[in-house]
Short mmCIF file of C-alpha atoms in Angstrom, two decimals:
data_model
loop_
_atom_site.label_atom_id
_atom_site.label_comp_id
_atom_site.label_asym_id
_atom_site.label_seq_id
_atom_site.Cartn_x
_atom_site.Cartn_y
_atom_site.Cartn_z
CA UNK A 9 -50.98 -243.96 16.53
CA UNK A 10 -51.52 -240.58 14.90
CA UNK A 11 -54.43 -239.09 16.89
CA UNK A 12 -55.02 -236.20 14.53
CA UNK A 13 -55.41 -238.68 11.68
CA UNK A 14 -58.08 -240.60 13.58
CA UNK A 15 -60.23 -237.58 14.30
CA UNK A 16 -59.90 -236.01 10.89
CA UNK A 17 -60.84 -239.35 9.39
CA UNK A 18 -63.94 -239.44 11.60
CA UNK A 19 -65.11 -236.21 9.99
CA UNK A 20 -65.36 -237.90 6.58
CA UNK A 21 -67.06 -241.11 7.62
CA UNK A 22 -70.69 -240.05 7.62
CA UNK A 23 -71.06 -240.57 3.86
CA UNK A 24 -67.62 -241.26 2.38
CA UNK A 25 -65.31 -244.01 3.61
CA UNK A 26 -61.92 -243.39 5.22
CA UNK A 27 -59.20 -245.98 5.50
CA UNK A 28 -61.41 -249.06 5.52
CA UNK A 29 -64.98 -250.19 5.36
CA UNK A 30 -67.62 -251.38 7.70
CA UNK A 31 -68.54 -254.87 8.64
CA UNK A 32 -69.51 -256.02 5.17
CA UNK A 33 -73.02 -256.60 3.83
CA UNK A 34 -76.21 -255.82 5.66
CA UNK A 35 -77.20 -259.48 5.96
CA UNK A 36 -80.86 -258.75 5.22
CA UNK A 37 -83.19 -260.13 2.62
CA UNK A 38 -84.51 -257.90 -0.12
CA UNK A 39 -87.73 -259.82 -0.77
CA UNK A 40 -90.96 -258.15 0.30
CA UNK A 41 -92.24 -260.87 2.64
CA UNK A 42 -94.91 -260.44 5.27
CA UNK A 43 -94.00 -260.82 8.94
CA UNK A 44 -96.40 -261.93 11.64
CA UNK A 45 -94.86 -259.75 14.35
CA UNK A 46 -92.69 -256.71 13.70
CA UNK A 47 -91.32 -254.16 16.15
CA UNK A 48 -91.15 -250.94 14.22
CA UNK A 49 -90.04 -247.45 15.17
CA UNK A 50 -93.17 -245.40 15.86
CA UNK A 51 -91.95 -242.37 13.92
CA UNK A 52 -94.11 -241.98 10.78
CA UNK A 53 -91.14 -240.38 9.00
CA UNK A 54 -88.57 -243.08 9.81
CA UNK A 55 -90.21 -246.55 9.74
CA UNK A 56 -87.10 -248.41 10.87
CA UNK A 57 -87.28 -252.08 11.84
CA UNK A 58 -84.91 -255.01 11.95
CA UNK A 59 -83.94 -255.98 8.43
CA UNK A 60 -84.91 -252.66 6.88
CA UNK A 61 -82.47 -251.40 4.25
CA UNK A 62 -82.55 -248.13 2.32
CA UNK A 63 -80.46 -248.15 -0.85
CA UNK A 64 -79.23 -244.91 -2.36
CA UNK A 65 -77.51 -243.80 -5.54
CA UNK A 66 -74.89 -241.07 -5.25
CA UNK A 67 -75.39 -238.34 -7.82
CA UNK A 68 -72.54 -237.70 -10.26
CA UNK A 69 -70.58 -240.84 -9.28
CA UNK A 70 -73.35 -243.44 -9.54
CA UNK A 71 -72.00 -245.18 -6.44
CA UNK A 72 -74.49 -247.29 -4.48
CA UNK A 73 -74.80 -246.91 -0.71
CA UNK A 74 -76.99 -248.76 1.77
CA UNK A 75 -78.31 -247.83 5.20
CA UNK A 76 -79.35 -250.70 7.49
CA UNK A 77 -81.59 -250.75 10.55
CA UNK A 78 -81.12 -252.74 13.73
CA UNK A 79 -83.92 -254.10 15.88
CA UNK A 80 -85.89 -251.56 17.89
CA UNK A 81 -85.20 -251.29 21.60
CA UNK A 82 -87.86 -249.96 23.96
CA UNK A 83 -87.22 -248.77 27.52
CA UNK A 84 -88.45 -246.01 29.81
CA UNK A 85 -90.88 -244.55 27.30
CA UNK A 86 -88.36 -244.24 24.48
CA UNK A 87 -87.46 -246.23 21.40
CA UNK A 88 -83.93 -246.48 20.00
CA UNK A 89 -82.55 -247.86 16.77
CA UNK A 90 -79.11 -248.14 15.18
CA UNK A 91 -78.76 -247.06 11.56
CA UNK A 92 -75.50 -248.11 9.90
CA UNK A 93 -73.88 -247.06 6.63
CA UNK A 94 -72.61 -250.41 5.46
CA UNK A 95 -69.78 -249.07 3.31
CA UNK A 96 -68.07 -247.18 6.15
CA UNK A 97 -69.35 -248.55 9.43
CA UNK A 98 -70.62 -245.13 10.49
CA UNK A 99 -73.56 -245.77 12.81
CA UNK A 100 -76.07 -243.48 14.48
CA UNK A 101 -78.25 -244.44 17.40
CA UNK A 102 -81.51 -242.54 17.09
CA UNK A 103 -84.00 -241.97 19.89
CA UNK A 104 -87.73 -241.55 19.34
CA UNK A 105 -89.47 -240.12 22.37
CA UNK A 106 -92.32 -237.65 22.77
CA UNK A 107 -92.90 -237.65 18.99
CA UNK A 108 -89.37 -236.32 18.52
CA UNK A 109 -86.50 -238.01 16.70
CA UNK A 110 -83.01 -237.28 18.07
CA UNK A 111 -79.41 -238.45 17.73
CA UNK A 112 -78.23 -240.27 20.85
CA UNK A 113 -74.92 -241.86 19.77
CA UNK A 114 -72.42 -241.58 16.94
CA UNK A 115 -70.38 -244.75 16.36
CA UNK A 116 -67.38 -245.07 14.07
CA UNK A 117 -66.66 -248.81 14.11
CA UNK A 118 -63.61 -248.89 11.90
CA UNK A 119 -61.25 -245.99 11.48
CA UNK A 120 -57.99 -247.15 9.93
CA UNK A 121 -54.93 -244.97 10.44
CA UNK A 122 -51.37 -246.17 9.77
CA UNK A 123 -52.64 -249.75 9.34
CA UNK A 124 -54.29 -249.70 12.77
CA UNK A 125 -58.06 -249.94 13.24
CA UNK A 126 -59.75 -247.76 15.85
CA UNK A 127 -63.27 -247.35 17.11
CA UNK A 128 -64.66 -243.97 18.12
CA UNK A 129 -67.90 -243.56 20.08
CA UNK A 130 -69.58 -240.25 20.91
CA UNK A 131 -72.35 -240.49 23.50
CA UNK A 132 -74.88 -237.63 23.34
CA UNK A 133 -77.54 -239.41 25.38
CA UNK A 134 -77.60 -236.88 28.24
CA UNK A 135 -78.68 -234.19 25.75
CA UNK A 136 -79.65 -235.79 22.42
CA UNK A 137 -79.29 -233.70 19.26
CA UNK A 138 -82.59 -232.86 17.55
CA UNK A 139 -83.17 -234.51 14.19
CA UNK A 140 -86.93 -234.27 13.58
CA UNK A 141 -89.50 -232.78 16.00
CA UNK A 142 -93.22 -233.46 16.05
CA UNK A 143 -93.71 -230.31 13.98
CA UNK A 144 -91.93 -227.05 13.34
CA UNK A 145 -92.25 -223.71 11.59
CA UNK A 146 -89.98 -222.86 8.68
CA UNK A 147 -86.80 -221.32 10.03
CA UNK A 148 -84.45 -219.70 7.49
CA UNK A 149 -81.63 -219.84 10.02
CA UNK A 150 -81.56 -222.54 12.64
CA UNK A 151 -80.92 -221.59 16.21
CA UNK A 152 -77.73 -222.83 17.82
CA UNK A 153 -78.15 -224.43 21.20
CA UNK A 154 -75.74 -224.03 24.08
CA UNK A 155 -72.75 -226.32 24.29
CA UNK A 156 -73.58 -229.78 25.60
CA UNK A 157 -71.35 -232.37 27.20
CA UNK A 158 -70.77 -235.73 25.53
CA UNK A 159 -68.69 -238.78 26.36
CA UNK A 160 -66.01 -239.79 23.87
CA UNK A 161 -64.36 -243.20 23.77
CA UNK A 162 -61.50 -244.16 21.45
CA UNK A 163 -60.25 -247.72 21.41
CA UNK A 164 -57.54 -248.88 21.53
CA UNK A 165 -57.09 -246.41 24.36
CA UNK A 166 -55.90 -242.98 23.20
CA UNK A 167 -55.81 -241.38 26.63
CA UNK A 168 -58.35 -239.54 28.73
CA UNK A 169 -61.04 -238.16 26.40
CA UNK A 170 -64.10 -235.98 26.71
CA UNK A 171 -66.18 -233.88 24.36
CA UNK A 172 -68.65 -231.08 23.82
CA UNK A 173 -71.03 -230.35 21.00
CA UNK A 174 -73.38 -227.67 19.71
CA UNK A 175 -76.29 -228.16 17.35
CA UNK A 176 -77.69 -225.87 14.68
CA UNK A 177 -81.03 -227.09 13.30
CA UNK A 178 -83.59 -225.64 10.91
CA UNK A 179 -86.69 -226.73 9.02
CA UNK A 180 -86.73 -225.66 5.36
CA UNK A 181 -90.25 -226.68 4.40
CA UNK A 182 -92.15 -229.35 2.46
CA UNK A 183 -90.61 -230.22 -0.91
CA UNK A 184 -91.31 -232.74 -3.65
CA UNK A 185 -88.19 -234.81 -4.34
CA UNK A 186 -87.44 -236.75 -7.54
CA UNK A 187 -85.35 -239.88 -6.88
CA UNK A 188 -84.58 -243.06 -8.84
CA UNK A 189 -87.30 -244.76 -6.78
CA UNK A 190 -90.03 -242.20 -7.42
CA UNK A 191 -91.42 -238.79 -6.61
CA UNK A 192 -91.99 -238.08 -2.93
CA UNK A 193 -93.29 -235.22 -0.83
CA UNK A 194 -90.86 -234.78 2.04
CA UNK A 195 -89.88 -232.66 5.04
CA UNK A 196 -86.59 -230.89 4.46
CA UNK A 197 -84.47 -230.38 7.57
CA UNK A 198 -80.88 -229.26 7.97
CA UNK A 199 -78.67 -229.88 10.95
CA UNK A 200 -75.08 -229.19 11.85
CA UNK A 201 -73.30 -230.90 14.71
CA UNK A 202 -70.09 -229.21 15.78
CA UNK A 203 -68.27 -231.84 17.81
CA UNK A 204 -65.28 -230.84 19.94
CA UNK A 205 -63.11 -233.76 21.07
CA UNK A 206 -60.43 -233.33 23.75
CA UNK A 207 -57.74 -235.92 24.53
CA UNK A 208 -55.26 -235.59 27.39
CA UNK A 209 -52.01 -236.99 25.98
CA UNK A 210 -49.15 -238.50 28.00
CA UNK A 211 -46.54 -235.98 29.06
CA UNK A 212 -43.86 -237.55 26.88
CA UNK A 213 -45.90 -238.01 23.74
CA UNK A 214 -47.47 -236.07 20.91
CA UNK A 215 -46.63 -232.61 22.23
CA UNK A 216 -46.48 -231.44 18.62
CA UNK A 217 -50.14 -232.38 18.26
CA UNK A 218 -51.15 -230.09 21.11
CA UNK A 219 -51.76 -226.52 19.88
CA UNK A 220 -51.31 -225.24 23.42
CA UNK A 221 -48.28 -227.41 24.06
CA UNK A 222 -49.90 -228.55 27.31
CA UNK A 223 -50.49 -232.17 26.37
CA UNK A 224 -54.17 -231.68 25.46
CA UNK A 225 -55.21 -232.28 21.89
CA UNK A 226 -58.44 -230.71 20.65
CA UNK A 227 -60.09 -231.07 17.29
CA UNK A 228 -63.45 -230.14 15.82
CA UNK A 229 -65.46 -232.72 13.90
CA UNK A 230 -68.28 -231.26 11.77
CA UNK A 231 -71.36 -233.19 10.73
CA UNK A 232 -73.49 -231.15 8.33
CA UNK A 233 -76.41 -232.77 6.53
CA UNK A 234 -79.65 -231.90 4.75
CA UNK A 235 -82.23 -234.68 5.07
CA UNK A 236 -85.58 -235.18 3.37
CA UNK A 237 -88.06 -237.35 5.30
CA UNK A 238 -91.09 -238.86 3.56
CA UNK A 239 -93.93 -240.57 5.51
CA UNK A 240 -93.91 -244.36 5.44
CA UNK A 241 -90.50 -244.47 3.76
CA UNK A 242 -87.96 -242.49 5.74
CA UNK A 243 -85.03 -240.54 4.32
CA UNK A 244 -85.46 -240.19 0.55
CA UNK A 245 -82.56 -237.82 -0.03
CA UNK A 246 -79.35 -236.86 1.78
CA UNK A 247 -76.98 -234.01 1.10
CA UNK A 248 -73.84 -234.39 3.23
CA UNK A 249 -71.44 -231.44 3.47
CA UNK A 250 -69.43 -232.71 6.43
CA UNK A 251 -66.23 -233.16 4.45
CA UNK A 252 -66.89 -230.87 1.48
CA UNK A 253 -69.02 -227.83 2.23
CA UNK A 254 -69.13 -226.50 -1.33
CA UNK A 255 -69.54 -229.84 -3.11
CA UNK A 256 -71.71 -232.05 -0.89
CA UNK A 257 -72.23 -235.75 -1.39
CA UNK A 258 -75.84 -236.14 -2.57
CA UNK A 259 -77.52 -239.53 -2.30
CA UNK A 260 -81.05 -240.28 -3.55
CA UNK A 261 -83.26 -243.21 -2.64
CA UNK A 262 -83.27 -246.11 -5.09
CA UNK A 263 -85.10 -248.73 -3.01
CA UNK A 264 -86.56 -249.46 0.42
CA UNK A 265 -87.24 -253.08 1.30
CA UNK A 266 -89.63 -252.63 4.22
CA UNK A 267 -92.44 -250.44 2.93
CA UNK A 268 -95.76 -251.33 4.58
CA UNK A 269 -99.32 -250.45 3.68
CA UNK A 270 -101.90 -248.90 6.01
CA UNK A 271 -102.58 -252.20 7.76
CA UNK A 272 -98.91 -253.07 8.23
CA UNK A 273 -98.41 -255.57 5.40
CA UNK A 274 -95.20 -255.50 3.39
CA UNK A 275 -95.76 -254.33 -0.16
CA UNK A 276 -93.93 -252.75 -3.05
CA UNK A 277 -92.75 -249.23 -2.45
CA UNK A 278 -94.97 -246.70 -4.26
CA UNK A 279 -93.53 -244.42 -6.90
CA UNK A 280 -95.05 -241.38 -5.19
CA UNK A 281 -96.22 -240.33 -1.73
CA UNK A 282 -97.74 -237.22 -0.18
CA UNK A 283 -97.76 -235.86 3.34
CA UNK A 284 -101.33 -236.14 4.69
CA UNK A 285 -103.39 -232.97 4.53
CA UNK A 286 -104.17 -233.21 8.25
CA UNK A 287 -100.50 -233.51 9.19
CA UNK A 288 -99.37 -230.89 11.72
CA UNK A 289 -96.64 -229.99 9.24
CA UNK A 290 -99.33 -228.83 6.81
CA UNK A 291 -101.60 -227.36 9.49
CA UNK A 292 -98.81 -225.67 11.35
CA UNK A 293 -100.90 -222.91 12.91
CA UNK A 294 -103.37 -225.44 14.25
CA UNK A 295 -100.51 -227.59 15.52
CA UNK A 296 -99.19 -224.66 17.53
CA UNK A 297 -102.80 -223.78 18.50
CA UNK A 298 -102.39 -220.35 16.98
CA UNK A 299 -105.92 -220.66 15.62
CA UNK A 300 -107.15 -220.23 19.21
CA UNK A 301 -105.86 -216.66 19.01
CA UNK A 302 -107.67 -215.66 15.81
CA UNK A 303 -110.14 -212.85 16.42
CA UNK A 304 -110.24 -209.48 18.15
CA UNK A 305 -108.56 -208.78 21.48
CA UNK A 306 -108.04 -205.79 23.71
CA UNK A 307 -106.48 -204.91 27.04
CA UNK A 308 -107.83 -202.39 29.53
CA UNK A 309 -106.31 -199.00 30.33
CA UNK A 310 -104.82 -198.80 33.80
CA UNK A 311 -103.78 -195.35 34.96
CA UNK A 312 -100.35 -195.11 36.54
CA UNK A 313 -99.87 -191.58 37.94
CA UNK A 314 -96.16 -192.27 38.28
CA UNK A 315 -95.89 -192.47 34.48
CA UNK A 316 -96.77 -189.83 31.90
CA UNK A 317 -98.52 -192.40 29.69
CA UNK A 318 -99.86 -195.91 30.10
CA UNK A 319 -100.08 -198.42 27.22
CA UNK A 320 -103.00 -200.62 26.29
CA UNK A 321 -103.50 -202.76 23.20
CA UNK A 322 -106.00 -203.87 20.59
CA UNK A 323 -105.12 -206.84 18.40
CA UNK A 324 -106.94 -208.34 15.44
CA UNK A 325 -105.46 -211.61 14.18
CA UNK A 326 -106.39 -213.83 11.24
CA UNK A 327 -104.62 -216.75 9.62
CA UNK A 328 -102.55 -214.42 7.45
CA UNK A 329 -102.89 -210.84 8.71
CA UNK A 330 -102.82 -208.73 11.85
CA UNK A 331 -103.70 -205.25 13.05
CA UNK A 332 -102.07 -204.08 16.25
CA UNK A 333 -103.08 -200.85 17.95
CA UNK A 334 -100.82 -199.62 20.72
CA UNK A 335 -102.68 -196.96 22.69
CA UNK A 336 -100.71 -194.53 24.87
CA UNK A 337 -103.12 -192.74 27.19
CA UNK A 338 -102.15 -189.59 29.10
CA UNK A 339 -102.27 -190.21 32.82
CA UNK A 340 -103.00 -186.61 33.81
CA UNK A 341 -105.94 -186.77 36.24
CA UNK A 342 -106.40 -190.39 35.09
CA UNK A 343 -109.37 -189.21 33.03
CA UNK A 344 -108.43 -191.19 29.92
CA UNK A 345 -109.60 -188.32 27.68
CA UNK A 346 -106.43 -187.95 25.60
CA UNK A 347 -104.45 -190.63 23.82
CA UNK A 348 -102.41 -191.55 20.78
CA UNK A 349 -103.00 -194.72 18.81
CA UNK A 350 -100.14 -196.32 16.90
CA UNK A 351 -101.90 -198.57 14.40
CA UNK A 352 -99.99 -201.00 12.23
CA UNK A 353 -101.32 -203.67 9.89
CA UNK A 354 -99.70 -206.29 7.75
CA UNK A 355 -98.72 -209.93 7.60
CA UNK A 356 -96.78 -211.99 10.09
CA UNK A 357 -94.62 -215.10 10.36
CA UNK A 358 -95.10 -217.66 13.10
CA UNK A 359 -91.64 -218.40 14.50
CA UNK A 360 -92.75 -221.18 16.83
CA UNK A 361 -92.53 -221.19 20.59
CA UNK A 362 -90.89 -218.18 22.18
CA UNK A 363 -87.59 -219.29 23.75
CA UNK A 364 -87.93 -216.46 26.28
CA UNK A 365 -91.40 -217.43 27.54
CA UNK A 366 -92.68 -220.98 27.90
CA UNK A 367 -96.14 -221.43 26.41
CA UNK A 368 -95.94 -218.23 24.33
CA UNK A 369 -95.90 -218.19 20.53
CA UNK A 370 -93.49 -215.82 18.81
CA UNK A 371 -94.90 -213.77 15.91
CA UNK A 372 -92.66 -211.78 13.58
CA UNK A 373 -94.74 -208.78 12.47
CA UNK A 374 -94.25 -207.38 8.96
CA UNK A 375 -96.25 -204.12 8.75
CA UNK A 376 -97.46 -202.83 5.40
CA UNK A 377 -99.06 -199.69 6.88
CA UNK A 378 -98.57 -197.77 10.09
CA UNK A 379 -100.13 -194.53 11.38
CA UNK A 380 -100.26 -192.39 14.48
CA UNK A 381 -103.70 -191.12 15.45
CA UNK A 382 -104.33 -188.43 18.05
CA UNK A 383 -107.62 -188.59 19.93
CA UNK A 384 -109.35 -186.19 22.27
CA UNK A 385 -112.47 -187.26 24.12
CA UNK A 386 -112.73 -190.31 21.94
CA UNK A 387 -112.58 -188.43 18.64
CA UNK A 388 -109.87 -188.47 16.02
CA UNK A 389 -108.11 -185.13 15.58
CA UNK A 390 -105.08 -185.96 13.47
CA UNK A 391 -103.64 -188.91 11.63
CA UNK A 392 -100.11 -189.05 10.28
CA UNK A 393 -98.01 -191.80 8.69
CA UNK A 394 -95.75 -193.41 11.24
CA UNK A 395 -94.01 -196.38 9.70
CA UNK A 396 -93.29 -198.94 12.34
CA UNK A 397 -90.38 -201.31 12.30
CA UNK A 398 -90.89 -205.06 12.00
CA UNK A 399 -90.94 -206.40 15.53
CA UNK A 400 -91.86 -209.44 17.53
CA UNK A 401 -94.78 -210.04 19.84
CA UNK A 402 -95.53 -213.09 21.96
CA UNK A 403 -98.98 -214.51 22.55
CA UNK A 404 -100.30 -217.21 24.85
CA UNK A 405 -103.92 -218.44 24.90
CA UNK A 406 -105.43 -218.56 28.37
CA UNK A 407 -108.74 -219.78 29.78
CA UNK A 408 -112.16 -218.10 29.47
CA UNK A 409 -111.49 -216.26 26.19
CA UNK A 410 -108.42 -214.48 27.48
CA UNK A 411 -104.84 -214.32 26.29
CA UNK A 412 -101.52 -212.81 27.31
CA UNK A 413 -99.48 -210.47 25.16
CA UNK A 414 -95.75 -210.06 25.66
CA UNK A 415 -94.09 -207.13 23.92
CA UNK A 416 -90.55 -205.78 24.02
CA UNK A 417 -90.92 -202.60 21.96
CA UNK A 418 -93.59 -199.89 22.17
CA UNK A 419 -93.76 -196.77 19.94
CA UNK A 420 -92.77 -193.58 21.74
CA UNK A 421 -91.66 -195.54 24.81
CA UNK A 422 -88.00 -196.16 23.93
CA UNK A 423 -86.90 -196.85 27.49
CA UNK A 424 -88.86 -200.04 28.00
CA UNK A 425 -86.42 -201.89 30.23
CA UNK A 426 -88.13 -205.28 30.40
CA UNK A 427 -90.80 -207.14 28.49
CA UNK A 428 -94.26 -205.75 29.11
CA UNK A 429 -97.20 -208.12 29.56
CA UNK A 430 -100.85 -207.30 28.99
CA UNK A 431 -103.97 -209.33 29.72
CA UNK A 432 -106.15 -209.55 26.61
CA UNK A 433 -109.87 -210.19 26.50
CA UNK A 434 -111.74 -211.43 23.44
CA UNK A 435 -113.97 -208.78 21.87
CA UNK A 436 -117.02 -209.66 19.82
CA UNK A 437 -117.68 -207.33 16.91
CA UNK A 438 -120.87 -205.36 17.38
CA UNK A 439 -123.49 -205.79 14.66
CA UNK A 440 -123.98 -202.86 12.34
CA UNK A 441 -126.82 -200.46 12.98
CA UNK A 442 -130.00 -201.54 11.20
CA UNK A 443 -129.89 -198.20 9.35
CA UNK A 444 -126.36 -199.03 8.22
CA UNK A 445 -124.17 -196.52 9.95
CA UNK A 446 -121.34 -195.54 7.63
CA UNK A 447 -119.27 -193.28 9.88
CA UNK A 448 -119.35 -190.65 12.59
CA UNK A 449 -118.46 -187.05 11.74
CA UNK A 450 -116.98 -184.78 14.38
CA UNK A 451 -117.92 -181.09 14.35
CA UNK A 452 -116.22 -178.51 16.60
CA UNK A 453 -117.64 -175.10 17.53
CA UNK A 454 -115.86 -172.40 19.51
CA UNK A 455 -116.67 -168.83 20.52
CA UNK A 456 -113.86 -166.27 20.37
CA UNK A 457 -113.37 -162.81 21.81
CA UNK A 458 -112.19 -159.75 19.88
CA UNK A 459 -108.60 -160.99 20.13
CA UNK A 460 -109.52 -164.30 18.53
CA UNK A 461 -109.00 -166.14 21.79
CA UNK A 462 -111.42 -168.92 22.61
CA UNK A 463 -113.70 -168.16 25.52
CA UNK A 464 -113.87 -170.57 28.48
CA UNK A 465 -116.26 -173.49 28.64
CA UNK A 466 -118.94 -171.63 30.58
CA UNK A 467 -119.27 -169.12 27.71
CA UNK A 468 -120.31 -171.99 25.44
CA UNK A 469 -123.09 -173.19 27.73
CA UNK A 470 -126.49 -173.55 26.08
CA UNK A 471 -125.27 -173.72 22.50
CA UNK A 472 -126.51 -176.57 20.33
CA UNK A 473 -126.65 -177.57 16.68
CA UNK A 474 -129.68 -177.85 14.45
CA UNK A 475 -129.28 -180.48 11.70
CA UNK A 476 -131.53 -181.59 8.84
CA UNK A 477 -131.55 -183.38 5.50
CA UNK A 478 -132.83 -182.07 2.18
CA UNK A 479 -132.57 -182.99 -1.49
CA UNK A 480 -129.07 -181.50 -1.75
CA UNK A 481 -127.61 -182.64 1.55
CA UNK A 482 -128.97 -186.00 2.65
CA UNK A 483 -126.49 -187.64 5.00
CA UNK A 484 -127.69 -187.79 8.62
CA UNK A 485 -129.31 -190.99 9.88
CA UNK A 486 -133.05 -190.69 10.52
CA UNK A 487 -132.64 -192.24 13.95
CA UNK A 488 -130.53 -189.24 15.01
CA UNK A 489 -132.68 -186.61 13.30
CA UNK A 490 -135.77 -187.88 15.10
CA UNK A 491 -134.30 -186.63 18.38
CA UNK A 492 -133.43 -183.12 17.09
CA UNK A 493 -135.69 -180.07 16.92
CA UNK A 494 -135.27 -176.30 17.18
CA UNK A 495 -136.37 -176.45 20.76
CA UNK A 496 -134.11 -179.41 21.44
CA UNK A 497 -131.04 -179.06 19.21
CA UNK A 498 -128.27 -181.65 19.08
CA UNK A 499 -126.29 -181.32 22.28
CA UNK A 500 -122.49 -181.28 22.35
CA UNK A 501 -120.78 -184.53 23.27
CA UNK A 502 -118.19 -182.62 25.28
CA UNK A 503 -115.82 -179.67 25.48
CA UNK A 504 -112.23 -179.66 24.31
CA UNK A 505 -110.10 -176.92 25.93
CA UNK A 506 -108.26 -176.41 22.65
CA UNK A 507 -111.05 -176.70 20.08
CA UNK A 508 -114.28 -176.00 21.95
CA UNK A 509 -117.61 -177.83 21.90
CA UNK A 510 -117.76 -180.97 19.81
CA UNK A 511 -120.79 -182.64 18.25
CA UNK A 512 -121.17 -186.09 16.73
CA UNK A 513 -123.11 -186.64 13.51
CA UNK A 514 -124.12 -190.17 12.53
CA UNK A 515 -123.61 -190.51 8.79
CA UNK A 516 -125.55 -193.10 6.82
CA UNK A 517 -124.39 -195.08 3.83
CA UNK A 518 -124.95 -193.70 0.31
CA UNK A 519 -124.88 -190.15 1.66
CA UNK A 520 -124.41 -186.93 -0.32
CA UNK A 521 -121.31 -185.87 1.60
CA UNK A 522 -122.74 -182.71 3.14
CA UNK A 523 -125.02 -181.67 6.00
CA UNK A 524 -127.20 -178.64 6.82
CA UNK A 525 -126.52 -177.11 10.23
CA UNK A 526 -127.18 -174.04 12.35
CA UNK A 527 -125.34 -173.36 15.61
CA UNK A 528 -127.67 -171.56 17.96
CA UNK A 529 -128.51 -170.80 21.55
CA UNK A 530 -132.24 -170.33 21.72
CA UNK A 531 -132.84 -167.70 19.04
CA UNK A 532 -129.22 -166.50 18.92
CA UNK A 533 -127.43 -167.86 15.87
CA UNK A 534 -123.75 -167.96 15.05
CA UNK A 535 -124.64 -166.64 11.58
CA UNK A 536 -127.96 -165.65 10.11
CA UNK A 537 -127.88 -167.92 7.10
CA UNK A 538 -127.86 -171.70 7.20
CA UNK A 539 -124.54 -173.47 6.86
CA UNK A 540 -123.51 -176.44 4.76
CA UNK A 541 -120.62 -178.46 6.10
CA UNK A 542 -118.40 -180.81 4.12
CA UNK A 543 -118.56 -184.31 5.57
CA UNK A 544 -115.57 -185.37 3.50
CA UNK A 545 -113.22 -183.31 5.64
CA UNK A 546 -110.44 -185.66 6.64
CA UNK A 547 -110.78 -185.59 10.40
CA UNK A 548 -113.26 -183.03 11.70
CA UNK A 549 -115.15 -179.86 10.86
CA UNK A 550 -114.53 -176.74 12.95
CA UNK A 551 -116.64 -173.58 13.16
CA UNK A 552 -115.65 -170.39 14.99
CA UNK A 553 -118.01 -167.64 16.19
CA UNK A 554 -116.57 -164.27 17.12
CA UNK A 555 -116.17 -160.62 16.30
CA UNK A 556 -115.29 -161.32 12.69
CA UNK A 557 -118.13 -163.70 12.02
CA UNK A 558 -117.64 -167.43 11.48
CA UNK A 559 -114.80 -169.32 9.86
CA UNK A 560 -114.39 -173.01 9.23
CA UNK A 561 -111.74 -175.44 8.11
#
């Protein structure tokens, strides 16, 4: 026996024969006859049953291949079926359990080497290899799982054998496939099984086959296939690169003898099919329950005196877009008066369940805009571009309109050692003011001494701002003006130690872009004449009152 020849031959058996064929014909009828009782695999994308045969035509060569189904076995909540390529004897045992289709066994019934026939069996049942899940997101590169143990049997006996395998799997999307049988909408998946087979050879034999010279022979057997699954039919196209990576064997469906209608009666196979519109593959966000996270969310600020800043978050999520605001609030005195917002907006890709956190969905953020905004006392002072990098966030819906956010990267906090979690609460958008509030303008006023230094807060006490509309400047909402008079001017909203008193003006829609104001304390005015301020200033308007009169930016 030449062991290397056996295992290398195994690598070519999945689509192309090697040193002998299988057990002959499939032994099934090709007539479309009704059956009173049929046990059928429950998978909508692989309707296998005893007697089912899929016939394929190989592109370029015109060779005909057939794939036959065994009877369905049911036990312990799972269904299994054997699918055999009749030309080579290569057989897969597939498991359907929990709406997932997996590979449980690989059987090579006839491997002929040096005029001797061998059988090779690889048992993956302790950790079946994924073939088709209930649903999946599109993954450009499939993840590779950890190495799994498998049992390997070669008969006649080739010595003590064992094996390991790793799986790379990815979903490529829904595609319409043209075959000799018709035109079918199908799920395109790709999988690669890297099978490692180890055989402990006798001490006095085959030492030249052992790369280590220790009597252990190891070889890798690749199985690399692209499969297209169509509902009610099964696999309508196969591209097998196991033996030839750059020139795969491509087989397209020519006939399927067990197509059934909606009530289970055998009928002629249609020349076209479509995946149902309500399929989880077409409603992928709903299937993952991402739609439960659409809306507006925010987390609360929690002061941590041990840290300079504490993060909180605001998230707006739709079916296609997101806006994420990461707020870093200064923890000095835990007043929450000063913070920076890092605001990014764009599109995102759902990557499926987060492998790091059970129950969390992984979103790949693709920002199209990103800014840093500096706030003092709730008012925007500065805004600068701050392009964020594409990053991942994880989300999990919780009860009572809450959710959890997991994040690994926060702007301006580069030393985040572990994933940070935040509790999110749903936020309902407030209705617009009945007068249609357009925006809020921020106006600063400070009093300076002869050295142009701002006086302390107590020196600003008693100062207010008179505001009014006229034909030239008509911008302030009537609801705010009704509370303002000379005797009761608009009061400051607060005092900023850097910029002075600040006032808020409520600007209505369709405004003229300017406002009439006078800063005064009783009868004392900052300047004698009235002032007109530009409401189109980017962030705020600032007025200064001192020895040299008043200046503004």
